[in-house]
Amino acid sequence: MVSRELSICMIGFGNAGKEFCKMLLEKTEEIQNTYNFNVVVTAISTKTKGALFDSSGIDLNRALYEVETEGRFSQDNPQRIEGSALEIIKKSGADVLIELSTLSIKDGQPAISHIEEAIRNNMHVITANKGPIAWDYKRLKSLADEKGIFLLHETTVMDGAPIFNLVEKTLPGCVVLGFKGILNSTTNFIMEEMEAGSDYETALKEAQRRGFAEADPSMDIDGWDAAAKTAALINVLMDGEVNPMTIDTTGISGITIKDIEDAKKKGGKIKLLCEGYRENGTVKGRVYPSFVDNKDIFSNVDSTTSILSITTDLMGEICIVERNPEIRQTAYGVYSDLLTLIKELLK
Amino acid sequence: MVSRELSICMIGFGNAGKEFCKMLLEKTEEIQNTYNFNVVVTAISTKTKGALFDSSGIDLNRALYEVETEGRFSQDNPQRIEGSALEIIKKSGADVLIELSTLSIKDGQPAISHIEEAIRNNMHVITANKGPIAWDYKRLKSLADEKGIFLLHETTVMDGAPIFNLVEKTLPGCVVLGFKGILNSTTNFIMEEMEAGSDYETALKEAQRRGFAEADPSMDIDGWDAAAKTAALINVLMDGEVNPMTIDTTGISGITIKDIEDAKKKGGKIKLLCEGYRENGTVKGRVYPSFVDNKDIFSNVDSTTSILSITTDLMGEICIVERNPEIRQTAYGVYSDLLTLIKELLK
């Protein structure tokens, strides 16, 4: 049987993108054997590492090697091309856009434009970038639906842990009444280190050394990352229409060692909570540091572990916990969306 | 558009069966509007409450009222019939069997025979009874597959919390390497009460008063219920071939107040753990009381809350937690399987 080809255009080739390519290299044969689809990456566009294009498939091993040794695609790589992300999306003619660009949490760009361009060119979209889902989900979803295109985004909250698919595929008939989660690793880690006796600066440096806090940590500390995740969850799971600016957000910069010690004396901890809830017929979100009792399951969500508790009408409250994820779990989120897409295309 | 009819034969009409019927009564119109399926219960067979049959649909409100007031179906109910469960399954000619009979944990019967009879008569099967999945999953699944029949069993572990569907529908491409869970409420509750200062007898009585411990609690205390759940999980999620007898099982009858106090002094608790793991190329299971550190998320799984942590090759470790379930969550498990079936039939 002749296999179907599925070509991919990737925007972004950072840690998640590289890890996804490694997973794809491991799994290409398995996908071929299981689904009879030949998956090839035909275009990669990056902001600082250059771009590659080859309609018969990029040499991913070479691309990975170059980026790991030179920090960018080599000038003498015959698959190198010039062009903006939008130009490369269009030129690629690929079946799928995988959007992994750096998030601008203040407006969801340029990822939103990338997705619009992909939809305009009849490409399915897999985004690990939460900006478009937090800022513009309803409009992008309806653009995709009009064209019969899939817009998949499992990786945008809790990496590859199934959140959106959990509700869509395993809780049929349930309405999500609200949710509560601990979804930002940096703030969770810093408050935990402070509880253990560290000061804020030392804790932050350790988080940066371990690779999950950004050089500019304000997006985490001020609650923006958590607000974007909260907005994405509300837009998709609760049919809300919010964006990160409309989430009532308080970060952890006001939390002192004394606050943390006081919480400890009261038999608990301070955690940065993300909530979605219904009030007077509308869906709202908030992010705020809150006392959590040591007897609550949330209190043991430590370090980079995250939790999301979902309350539904028929199934009550269930939580999903992602324990100690690494970059492979982010890559898996993209890979699982790719398999979801393939299964849909086979229907 | 003419709607399709989906007729149900129920075996068992205890708390879960009654609650399922209440949910079905609430949702019949929604199912009709969403999927264009008219769902009717045409037969109910019970061990001690009598049996009902009507090919145009049983009056569920009347059936519920009779059982709640008289403890059984009334002698003057015109839909009353006589016959064994097997006879009624065959006579019903229904599209779906919902198996909710009382579990014999020692052999999975009579539920296994009920399911065989249903498959013989080309009926899809939804079982909330874990016996058949723990004892005989591989054979029953292959009998069902041969006939193109669905065998659904989400309710058999952790009520309606998605476990089997989580792996099947939301973790594509992942292999389950192992799992660890707290899956038996009675033992969890008793050890927690003992930790709080109660003695074993008082704790057991309280569990019985609250309705989740059986009159004969030995199935829980000796670990049989946990072993059956462990076997079901291994058979389905890890492609194993085990049954409750081959699970290495230790219950909590050997746990003393001193053990619990010693654990407390060491900063932890004793929990009855269920594990599935691979060893020398085979899949094995064990159930045993174990020290759990207070910092571990498992330590805060209290009372009737349950947790299952699944370790996979690609997605690492994720846990699902069902918090404080009631009988409605069991009914939802059956209802969610019913919707899963309807969606499959629409493909």
XYZ file of C-alpha atoms in Angstrom:
694
model
C 0.000 0.000 0.000
C 1.340 3.427 -0.911
C 1.757 5.475 2.229
C 0.346 8.968 2.625
C 2.806 11.758 3.169
C 2.352 14.299 5.941
C 4.685 17.257 5.675
C 5.468 19.590 8.554
C 6.555 23.210 8.714
C 8.047 24.065 12.115
C 8.298 27.592 13.462
C 10.862 27.603 16.253
C 13.682 25.175 16.943
C 14.450 25.666 20.634
C 14.579 22.952 23.272
C 11.028 21.706 22.641
C 11.431 21.783 18.861
C 14.724 19.902 18.961
C 13.350 17.302 21.347
C 10.263 16.857 19.172
C 12.503 16.211 16.162
C 14.463 13.614 18.126
C 11.213 11.890 19.096
C 10.022 12.027 15.491
C 13.259 10.442 14.287
C 12.773 7.634 16.818
C 9.141 7.140 15.816
C 9.012 7.697 12.043
C 9.080 3.982 11.330
C 6.487 3.208 14.006
C 4.131 5.839 12.556
C 4.706 4.383 9.103
C 3.935 0.869 10.288
C 0.969 1.768 12.476
C -0.795 4.413 10.394
C 0.825 4.139 6.973
C 1.779 7.809 7.091
C 5.226 9.013 6.093
C 5.895 12.081 8.226
C 8.552 14.512 6.986
C 9.643 17.925 8.196
C 9.994 20.057 5.068
C 10.544 23.509 6.581
C 11.977 24.989 9.772
C 11.948 28.711 10.421
C 13.661 30.237 13.437
C 14.274 33.752 14.651
C 18.013 33.487 15.249
C 19.216 30.140 13.897
C 18.283 30.559 10.238
C 15.772 28.571 8.184
C 15.747 25.312 6.239
C 13.516 24.068 3.449
C 13.412 20.962 1.314
C 10.202 19.652 -0.156
C 11.550 16.105 0.026
C 12.414 16.419 3.707
C 14.977 18.189 5.854
C 17.949 16.205 7.151
C 16.951 16.460 10.809
C 20.039 14.756 12.146
C 22.190 17.336 10.413
C 19.965 20.209 11.568
C 20.134 18.985 15.175
C 23.887 18.533 14.987
C 24.478 21.995 13.544
C 22.332 23.728 16.139
C 23.953 21.788 18.934
C 27.491 22.489 17.765
C 27.242 25.909 16.063
C 24.123 27.297 17.764
C 22.499 27.739 14.323
C 22.003 26.078 10.952
C 25.307 26.095 9.076
C 25.901 28.538 6.197
C 26.907 25.622 3.969
C 23.797 23.524 4.721
C 22.340 23.038 1.214
C 18.812 23.154 2.646
C 19.277 26.685 4.025
C 16.945 29.363 2.746
C 16.166 32.974 3.560
C 12.762 34.373 4.406
C 10.460 35.432 7.209
C 8.371 32.933 9.135
C 5.248 34.008 7.226
C 7.026 33.610 3.876
C 8.311 30.179 4.828
C 4.907 28.982 6.059
C 3.421 29.953 2.700
C 6.320 28.635 0.620
C 6.439 25.342 2.524
C 3.132 24.079 1.171
C 3.205 21.755 4.178
C 0.229 19.852 5.547
C 0.819 20.914 9.148
C 2.200 23.948 10.934
C 3.875 23.249 14.260
C 4.043 26.554 16.104
C 6.838 26.698 18.678
C 7.932 30.317 18.464
C 8.806 32.386 21.527
C 5.687 33.624 23.246
C 4.899 37.285 23.548
C 2.550 37.036 26.460
C 1.365 40.605 25.972
C -0.499 39.947 22.732
C 0.027 36.356 21.605
C 2.061 37.487 18.582
C 3.732 36.621 16.279
C 2.237 33.137 16.810
C -1.296 34.304 16.011
C -0.172 35.603 12.581
C 1.661 32.331 11.922
C -1.497 30.360 12.642
C -3.646 32.658 10.511
C -1.229 32.242 7.629
C -1.274 28.466 8.034
C -5.065 28.336 8.043
C -5.140 30.631 4.983
C -2.957 28.012 3.273
C -5.165 25.108 4.391
C -2.600 23.770 6.831
C -3.563 21.989 10.037
C -2.115 23.621 13.127
C -0.416 22.179 16.201
C 0.621 24.868 18.652
C 2.706 24.425 21.773
C 2.611 28.188 22.097
C -0.162 29.136 24.509
C -0.431 32.755 23.322
C -2.892 32.129 20.488
C -5.109 29.952 22.702
C -5.011 32.454 25.565
C -5.606 35.528 23.383
C -7.552 34.515 20.341
C -8.880 30.947 20.607
C -12.494 31.513 19.572
C -11.639 33.365 16.362
C -8.815 31.012 15.330
C -10.950 27.959 16.070
C -13.781 29.260 13.956
C -11.384 30.119 11.083
C -10.047 26.562 11.290
C -13.518 25.044 11.507
C -14.667 26.956 8.421
C -11.890 25.306 6.439
C -12.248 21.882 8.059
C -8.779 22.247 9.551
C -7.596 20.931 12.907
C -6.242 23.332 15.531
C -4.556 21.239 18.232
C -2.989 22.657 21.384
C -2.549 19.948 24.053
C 0.976 21.175 24.917
C -0.086 24.713 25.853
C -0.947 23.793 29.458
C 0.958 21.154 31.496
C 3.113 20.064 28.561
C 1.934 16.763 27.136
C -0.237 15.822 30.091
C -3.713 15.423 28.620
C -5.909 18.295 29.790
C -7.870 19.412 26.762
C -8.096 15.841 25.473
C -9.088 14.622 28.926
C -12.221 16.750 28.828
C -12.937 16.346 25.132
C -12.287 12.636 24.761
C -12.833 11.048 28.170
C -15.539 13.070 29.927
C -18.389 12.884 27.398
C -21.519 14.756 28.368
C -19.791 16.605 31.232
C -19.874 20.361 31.639
C -16.796 21.896 33.290
C -18.059 24.052 36.139
C -14.639 25.327 37.188
C -11.000 24.452 37.726
C -8.130 25.128 40.075
C -4.481 24.432 39.399
C -0.840 24.983 40.198
C 0.565 25.580 36.734
C 3.730 27.663 37.035
C 6.913 25.829 37.978
C 9.154 28.819 38.617
C 6.965 30.384 41.304
C 6.215 26.998 42.824
C 9.896 26.167 43.050
C 10.906 29.585 44.432
C 8.317 29.523 47.237
C 9.317 25.990 48.120
C 12.994 26.943 48.321
C 12.091 29.960 50.457
C 10.136 27.687 52.771
C 13.248 25.519 53.075
C 15.253 28.578 54.164
C 16.610 30.012 50.926
C 16.184 33.685 50.029
C 14.339 34.820 46.904
C 17.443 35.634 44.833
C 19.177 32.331 45.528
C 15.990 30.379 44.787
C 15.512 32.216 41.496
C 19.121 31.582 40.448
C 18.687 27.884 41.182
C 15.508 27.785 39.068
C 17.421 29.469 36.228
C 20.333 27.079 36.618
C 17.922 24.133 36.318
C 16.558 25.619 33.123
C 12.887 26.262 33.861
C 13.063 29.948 34.847
C 13.701 32.468 32.089
C 16.569 34.988 32.183
C 13.825 37.589 32.640
C 11.655 35.865 35.246
C 9.011 38.596 35.466
C 6.554 36.660 33.271
C 6.537 33.943 35.907
C 6.920 36.032 39.058
C 4.206 38.511 38.110
C 1.804 35.707 37.231
C 1.626 36.299 33.469
C 2.505 32.746 32.531
C -0.121 31.449 34.954
C -2.660 33.974 33.652
C -2.067 32.882 30.057
C -2.596 29.238 31.014
C -5.727 30.161 32.965
C -7.077 32.068 29.964
C -6.333 29.165 27.612
C -8.149 26.726 29.917
C -11.174 29.009 30.282
C -11.437 29.635 26.540
C -11.309 25.961 25.612
C -12.776 24.050 28.554
C -15.393 26.517 29.800
C -16.391 28.160 26.519
C -15.301 31.500 27.979
C -14.024 34.544 26.174
C -11.143 35.897 28.166
C -7.509 36.828 27.602
C -4.561 37.137 29.989
C -5.368 40.829 30.595
C -8.857 40.003 31.876
C -7.599 37.416 34.361
C -7.453 38.955 37.842
C -3.755 38.319 38.448
C -1.515 38.740 41.475
C 2.009 37.341 41.276
C 4.315 36.317 44.092
C 6.515 39.425 44.269
C 4.611 40.580 47.358
C 5.214 37.302 49.190
C 7.827 37.592 51.922
C 9.742 34.978 53.866
C 7.593 35.998 56.830
C 4.386 35.155 54.892
C 5.808 31.739 54.093
C 6.881 31.170 57.697
C 3.449 32.248 58.938
C 1.823 29.759 56.577
C 4.171 27.039 57.849
C 3.156 27.830 61.447
C -0.493 27.510 60.453
C 0.260 24.048 58.983
C 0.459 24.936 55.350
C 2.210 26.577 52.433
C 1.661 29.373 49.980
C 0.983 28.284 46.417
C 0.216 30.330 43.309
C -3.236 29.151 42.279
C -4.935 29.450 38.886
C -8.714 29.384 38.921
C -11.547 29.430 36.434
C -15.085 29.837 37.769
C -18.565 30.939 36.806
C -20.092 34.045 38.350
C -23.337 35.746 37.348
C -23.495 33.916 34.053
C -19.953 34.697 32.913
C -16.716 32.760 33.164
C -13.906 34.443 35.022
C -10.345 33.653 35.944
C -7.925 34.596 38.656
C -4.341 33.901 39.636
C -3.291 34.551 43.223
C -1.009 33.295 45.971
C -3.065 31.375 48.498
C -2.646 29.471 51.747
C -2.875 25.718 51.134
C -3.266 23.381 54.104
C -0.674 20.612 54.426
C -3.519 18.083 54.337
C -4.620 19.254 50.894
C -3.291 17.311 47.936
C -2.239 20.651 46.406
C 0.313 21.144 49.193
C 2.461 18.274 47.930
C 2.614 19.533 44.358
C 6.254 20.472 44.624
C 9.013 21.774 42.384
C 8.142 21.429 38.700
C 5.190 19.132 39.305
C 1.859 20.669 38.333
C -1.769 19.866 39.068
C -5.124 20.733 37.594
C -8.360 19.955 39.389
C -11.471 20.067 37.219
C -14.972 20.208 38.666
C -17.736 18.888 36.432
C -21.494 18.528 36.719
C -21.678 14.748 36.306
C -18.265 13.447 37.356
C -17.553 15.700 40.348
C -13.932 16.633 40.891
C -10.990 14.958 39.230
C -7.364 16.102 39.225
C -4.547 15.399 36.889
C -0.963 15.667 38.052
C 2.144 15.874 35.904
C 5.079 14.769 38.016
C 8.551 16.213 37.477
C 8.300 16.812 33.744
C 11.307 17.353 31.533
C 11.594 18.693 28.003
C 10.610 15.279 26.624
C 7.110 15.764 28.055
C 6.747 18.997 26.109
C 7.902 17.249 22.950
C 5.421 14.464 23.650
C 2.569 17.003 23.755
C 3.388 17.985 20.173
C 3.890 14.371 19.155
C 0.558 13.343 20.690
C -1.199 16.117 18.756
C 0.502 14.829 15.617
C -0.871 11.325 16.252
C -4.312 12.775 17.062
C -4.214 14.569 13.713
C -3.145 11.441 11.840
C -5.957 9.437 13.426
C -8.457 12.119 12.446
C -7.154 12.162 8.881
C -7.647 8.385 8.705
C -11.351 8.642 9.631
C -34.710 12.585 10.868
C -35.818 9.277 12.344
C -33.819 8.567 15.465
C -32.047 5.287 16.061
C -33.109 3.232 19.014
C -30.619 1.835 21.485
C -32.118 -0.673 23.897
C -30.500 -1.666 27.164
C -30.700 -4.800 29.279
C -29.483 -4.162 32.830
C -28.281 -6.884 35.168
C -28.386 -5.530 38.705
C -30.367 -2.661 40.130
C -28.486 -1.662 43.275
C -27.250 1.808 44.149
C -25.188 2.240 40.988
C -27.942 0.870 38.736
C -30.604 3.093 40.276
C -28.389 6.168 40.045
C -27.570 5.350 36.421
C -31.291 5.166 35.629
C -31.842 8.548 37.278
C -29.038 10.035 35.196
C -30.461 8.432 32.065
C -33.901 9.910 32.798
C -32.285 13.358 33.151
C -30.287 12.950 29.953
C -32.567 11.055 27.537
C -33.614 14.246 25.768
C -30.041 15.562 25.601
C -28.854 12.280 24.048
C -31.729 12.449 21.578
C -30.876 16.029 20.605
C -27.112 15.562 20.480
C -26.776 12.133 18.887
C -30.249 11.368 17.548
C -30.362 8.164 19.570
C -33.415 7.146 21.569
C -32.092 5.181 24.537
C -34.535 2.853 26.307
C -34.086 0.300 29.045
C -36.079 -2.735 27.960
C -35.024 -5.297 30.558
C -33.808 -5.323 34.156
C -32.821 -8.518 35.910
C -31.918 -8.613 39.599
C -31.085 -11.322 42.077
C -33.528 -10.326 44.815
C -35.786 -7.573 43.478
C -37.391 -9.414 40.576
C -37.139 -8.672 36.867
C -38.854 -6.368 34.382
C -39.174 -6.541 30.616
C -40.938 -4.444 28.007
C -39.662 -4.204 24.453
C -41.064 -0.684 24.173
C -39.280 0.466 27.311
C -39.542 -0.032 31.056
C -41.201 2.665 33.147
C -38.034 3.603 35.027
C -39.720 6.086 37.337
C -42.076 3.366 38.498
C -39.262 0.843 38.859
C -37.218 3.300 40.944
C -40.212 4.177 43.090
C -41.077 0.536 43.747
C -37.546 -0.420 44.718
C -37.225 2.606 46.953
C -40.518 2.011 48.727
C -40.941 -1.784 48.637
C -37.320 -2.891 48.238
C -38.279 -4.755 45.049
C -40.336 -4.530 41.884
C -44.010 -4.732 42.785
C -45.969 -7.930 42.132
C -48.587 -5.916 40.235
C -46.103 -4.142 37.985
C -47.354 -5.173 34.510
C -43.764 -5.256 33.200
C -42.733 -7.938 35.699
C -41.433 -11.193 34.281
C -39.805 -14.328 35.614
C -36.522 -15.790 34.462
C -32.841 -16.084 35.207
C -30.387 -13.375 34.236
C -29.160 -15.490 31.321
C -32.712 -16.076 30.092
C -33.537 -12.394 30.333
C -30.361 -11.320 28.513
C -31.296 -13.626 25.651
C -34.996 -12.760 25.662
C -34.313 -9.015 25.827
C -32.909 -8.809 22.320
C -31.358 -5.561 23.538
C -28.500 -3.734 21.846
C -26.465 -3.337 25.020
C -25.903 -5.280 28.208
C -25.093 -3.210 31.274
C -23.532 -5.570 33.795
C -23.933 -4.376 37.392
C -24.385 -7.640 39.259
C -22.755 -8.329 42.614
C -19.135 -9.287 42.200
C -17.823 -12.655 43.188
C -14.226 -11.691 43.545
C -13.134 -15.322 43.723
C -13.954 -16.143 40.112
C -15.595 -13.168 38.408
C -18.904 -15.034 38.095
C -21.766 -14.811 37.311
C -20.802 -11.634 35.465
C -18.525 -13.489 33.051
C -21.407 -15.757 31.951
C -23.669 -12.751 31.523
C -21.121 -11.086 29.255
C -20.563 -14.280 27.249
C -24.320 -14.613 26.739
C -24.551 -10.979 25.630
C -21.730 -11.387 23.108
C -23.329 -14.611 21.848
C -26.456 -12.530 21.174
C -24.476 -9.736 19.453
C -25.003 -7.263 22.255
C -22.456 -4.608 23.147
C -21.303 -4.791 26.747
C -20.782 -2.122 29.390
C -19.570 -3.562 32.663
C -19.164 -1.734 35.950
C -18.350 -5.098 37.461
C -14.583 -5.491 37.630
C -14.648 -9.293 37.950
C -14.723 -10.093 34.242
C -11.945 -7.591 33.481
C -9.801 -8.847 36.362
C -10.356 -12.556 35.625
C -11.006 -12.974 31.953
C -10.351 -9.780 29.998
C -8.236 -11.156 27.147
C -10.698 -13.907 26.228
C -13.815 -11.741 26.518
C -12.183 -8.937 24.518
C -11.257 -11.304 21.754
C -14.773 -12.801 21.695
C -16.160 -9.264 21.417
C -13.625 -8.251 18.749
C -14.496 -11.294 16.635
C -18.101 -10.099 16.505
C -17.261 -6.405 16.135
C -18.824 -5.725 19.517
C -17.726 -3.136 22.069
C -16.705 -4.219 25.574
C -16.495 -1.078 27.715
C -15.422 -1.028 31.358
C -14.401 2.480 32.457
C -16.290 2.145 35.762
C -14.389 -0.911 36.971
C -11.540 1.121 38.504
C -12.005 4.550 40.161
C -15.683 4.795 39.201
C -16.209 7.161 36.293
C -12.781 8.798 36.510
C -11.208 8.136 33.130
C -8.409 5.601 33.511
C -8.760 3.210 30.607
C -9.927 6.010 28.313
C -7.106 8.238 29.537
C -4.545 5.799 28.209
C -6.472 4.738 25.116
C -7.708 8.119 23.951
C -5.308 10.735 25.308
C -1.868 9.111 25.444
C -1.409 7.979 21.846
C 1.827 6.168 21.125
C 2.653 5.737 24.830
C 3.511 2.406 26.405
C 2.506 2.017 30.073
C 5.612 0.873 31.930
C 3.922 0.572 35.310
C 1.428 2.088 37.721
C 0.920 2.729 41.413
C -2.354 3.602 43.076
C -4.477 3.900 46.178
C -7.682 2.299 44.988
C -9.549 0.918 47.997
C -11.576 3.391 50.049
C -12.401 1.173 53.003
C -8.807 0.408 53.942
C -7.726 3.973 53.246
C -10.456 5.318 55.508
C -9.810 2.812 58.310
C -6.072 3.507 58.478
C -6.733 7.236 58.447
C -9.215 6.929 61.324
C -6.726 4.784 63.239
C -4.085 7.453 62.696
C -6.508 9.994 64.155
C -6.870 7.859 67.276
C -9.767 5.537 66.528
C -9.495 1.786 66.973
C -9.997 -0.654 64.093
C -13.541 -1.748 65.035
C -14.848 1.802 65.429
C -13.242 2.886 62.172
C -14.759 -0.059 60.310
C -18.221 0.641 61.732
C -17.965 4.261 60.615
C -16.982 3.154 57.095
C -19.998 0.836 57.046
C -22.279 3.595 58.346
C -21.099 5.871 55.522
C -21.954 3.168 53.027
C -18.645 2.316 51.350
C -17.602 -0.686 53.444
C -19.516 -3.919 52.924
C -21.220 -5.798 55.753
C -18.511 -8.410 55.196
C -15.442 -6.195 54.923
C -12.945 -8.994 54.327
C -12.826 -8.363 50.568
C -11.480 -4.897 51.334
C -9.415 -5.640 54.450
C -7.651 -8.639 52.933
C -6.826 -6.698 49.782
C -9.070 -8.615 47.360
C -10.845 -5.569 46.015
C -7.482 -3.849 45.465
C -6.074 -7.019 43.849
C -9.029 -7.230 41.442
C -8.520 -3.588 40.425
C -4.785 -4.173 40.021
C -5.459 -7.208 37.825
C -7.957 -5.269 35.679
C -5.449 -2.448 35.174
C -2.641 -4.838 34.277
C -4.782 -6.796 31.825
C -5.998 -3.726 29.972
C -3.256 -1.113 30.289
C -0.150 -3.303 30.325
C -1.296 -6.138 28.071
C -0.686 -8.536 30.939
C -2.369 -11.837 31.664
C -3.049 -11.942 35.368
C -5.986 -12.505 37.665
C -6.606 -11.533 41.301
C -5.082 -14.823 42.515
C -1.762 -14.079 40.812
C -1.451 -10.623 42.362
C 0.921 -10.764 45.343
C -1.537 -9.467 47.920
C -1.176 -8.431 51.547
C -4.131 -6.729 53.202
C -4.165 -4.445 56.223
C -5.242 -6.951 58.889
C -1.656 -7.156 60.127
C -1.369 -3.384 60.574
C -1.495 -2.305 64.205
C -2.030 1.067 65.809
C 1.648 0.915 66.738
C 2.659 0.552 63.075
C 0.591 3.596 62.239
C 2.047 5.574 65.116
C 5.572 4.555 64.106
C 4.883 5.777 60.563
C 3.579 9.049 61.969
C 6.778 9.504 63.993
C 8.817 8.944 60.837
C 6.796 11.698 59.095
C 4.423 9.577 57.125
C 1.439 7.269 56.922
C 0.647 3.725 55.928
C -1.312 3.351 52.706
C -2.473 0.225 50.873
C -0.730 0.474 47.508
C -1.618 -1.269 44.249
C 1.202 -1.711 41.785
C 1.709 -3.041 38.298
C 5.275 -3.446 37.043
C 7.408 -5.292 34.537
C 9.989 -7.801 35.675
C 12.010 -10.183 33.511
C 9.714 -9.717 30.544
C 6.442 -10.357 32.367
C 3.923 -8.040 33.947
C 3.259 -8.520 37.631
C 1.096 -6.965 40.272
C 1.186 -6.530 44.009
C -0.954 -5.036 46.744
C 0.690 -4.179 50.051
C 0.601 -1.708 52.924
C 3.514 0.694 52.592
C 5.025 3.681 54.354
C 4.272 6.885 52.424
C 6.154 10.054 53.312
C 4.035 13.091 54.216
C 5.739 15.003 51.409
C 4.493 12.531 48.808
C 1.296 13.429 46.980
C 0.002 9.934 47.850
C -0.018 10.847 51.554
C -2.857 13.339 51.074
C -5.107 10.912 49.251
C -7.528 10.651 52.118
C -10.861 9.023 52.889
C -12.663 7.881 49.722
C -10.381 9.818 47.396
C -8.313 7.590 45.122
C -5.235 8.081 42.973
C -3.566 6.275 40.118
C -0.096 7.196 38.927
C 0.826 5.883 35.502
C 4.406 5.789 34.230
C 4.825 5.799 30.477
C 7.773 5.711 28.094
C 7.106 9.011 26.336
C 5.057 11.074 28.780
C 6.787 10.192 32.055
C 4.562 10.023 35.109
C 1.046 11.373 35.316
C -1.499 10.825 38.076
C -5.230 11.023 38.097
C -7.098 11.698 41.311
C -10.790 11.173 41.970
C -11.751 13.365 44.894
C -14.488 12.333 47.310
C -16.649 10.395 44.874
C -20.267 9.519 45.534
C -22.579 7.037 43.844
C -23.209 9.561 41.047
C -19.602 9.136 39.912
C -20.147 5.401 39.532
C -23.307 6.043 37.530
C -21.385 8.516 35.391
C -18.842 5.822 34.526
C -21.627 3.720 33.011
C -23.183 6.752 31.368
C -19.831 7.803 29.853
C -19.385 4.305 28.414
C -22.884 4.584 26.952
C -21.938 7.859 25.227
C -18.639 6.335 24.058
C -20.629 3.482 22.523
C -23.091 5.844 20.840
C -20.248 7.877 19.357
C -18.634 4.705 18.038
C -21.916 3.551 16.513
C -22.194 6.902 14.721
C -18.789 6.515 13.029
